[in-house]
Amino acid sequence: MKTSADEQELERRFQQRIEDEQKIEPKDWMPAAYRKNLIRQISQHAHSEVIGMQPEGNFLTRAPSLRRKAVLLSKIQDEAGHGLYLYSAAETLGTPRSELIAALQAGEAKYASIFNYPTQTWGDVGAIGWLVDGAAIVNQISLQRTSYGPYARGMVRICKEESFHQRQGYEIMIALAHGSAEQREMAQDSLNRFYWPALMMFGPHDRESAHSARSMQWKIKRETNDDLRQKFIDQTVPQIAFLGLEHPDSGIRWNEERQHYDHGEIDWNEFYAVINGNGHCNRQRMEHHIRAHEEGAWVRDAIAAHREKRGGRKQQVA
Ligand code: 3HC
């Protein structure tokens, strides 16, 4: 029976490993709170990848050319793979995928709020690739250095594919912004509707963040929400200028002293309304996910039966 002195010693050694930049692996001792925080973040990251397929999937049958359709299909398939990597990483912490998915479908786990916004035009597909995947890259490059081994290694693979996602989105925006007046108007409208929700992907301000302090101490996070958001804001200004579009933030100003752009405030009421279930598409996204999961039950049953037939333990397949 471990005494509290034993626990303290284990925690001290664990934190020393974190300070020494040693990766924590699945079989290593870790504080229960570290494990819980990781299961929460990694599973929500996985949910985001999977739910994120829906908005773009809405345009698969309406892509303007066979090439655009093939590129979009390839991107969406990548997102599914990212979700599977991340569920696998979360499962190394001891929670089966079936439980993670049940939590999502019961509304007990989150996914990135931006996927509760509708895709109304082809410009939205461009804006999602450019801005949403662009924001995800800023966040995920940082997460390549996260202290948990399986998560860090999954990020390395995901970042390589994410770069293609961002480029294909920006290529769509270039075609629209340098096209007809109607196409330019479409690009501006998509930028206006997706810019601020993309900034929300980095989470609330550090001072309001429930998890950041611990996540930084454990090096789950290597940079704070606000620092990563600032990086994204800074990189997006010249991209918007190159497109010849108007910046959606009228408060955007270069600050020579800070060497960053000062910017307007995010509508946090909108953020919390969306993450608490009151976005445009929350219900639709969940209904679709539940329907697809139920329709896929036969695949899981077939895998389980095949495993049993080959002498494996009858395991539930998520
Ligand atoms: N959408 C939904 N919920 C969000 C959110 C967002 N954009 N930002 C924060 N939240 C939630 C948090 O999950 C937390 O709620 P919880 O306690 O119920 O989990 C609460 O708001 C407080 O936020 P914190 O900043 O305290 O939470 P974190 O420390 O977890 O930081 C985060 C939030 C920066 C999103 C962090 O979880 C993270 O880095 N996650 C991994 C990256 C990720 O999930 N990105 C989305 C990828 S989507 C994608 O890549 C698909 C693309 O390819 C199309």
PDB file of C-alpha atoms in Angstrom, residues 53-62 72 76 118-120 284-285:
ATOM      1  CA  MET A  53     -14.848  15.467 -41.847  1.00  0.00           C
ATOM      2  CA  GLN A  54     -18.521  16.457 -41.964  1.00  0.00           C
ATOM      3  CA  PRO A  55     -18.332  20.146 -42.987  1.00  0.00           C
ATOM      4  CA  GLU A  56     -15.986  19.411 -45.918  1.00  0.00           C
ATOM      5  CA  GLY A  57     -17.791  16.181 -46.785  1.00  0.00           C
ATOM      6  CA  ASN A  58     -20.814  18.384 -47.489  1.00  0.00           C
ATOM      7  CA  PHE A  59     -19.024  19.599 -50.645  1.00  0.00           C
ATOM      8  CA  LEU A  60     -17.671  16.302 -51.982  1.00  0.00           C
ATOM      9  CA  THR A  61     -20.498  15.962 -54.505  1.00  0.00           C
ATOM     10  CA  ARG A  62     -20.364  19.685 -55.341  1.00  0.00           C
ATOM     11  CA  LEU A  72     -10.853  17.110 -51.088  1.00  0.00           C
ATOM     12  CA  ILE A  76     -11.056  14.041 -45.708  1.00  0.00           C
ATOM     13  CA  PRO A 118     -22.039  25.351 -41.623  1.00  0.00           C
ATOM     14  CA  THR A 119     -20.210  25.124 -44.948  1.00  0.00           C
ATOM     15  CA  GLN A 120     -22.394  27.198 -47.271  1.00  0.00           C
ATOM     16  CA  GLN A 284     -26.695  17.886 -36.914  1.00  0.00           C
ATOM     17  CA  ARG A 285     -23.047  16.895 -36.388  1.00  0.00           C
TER      18      ARG A 285
END
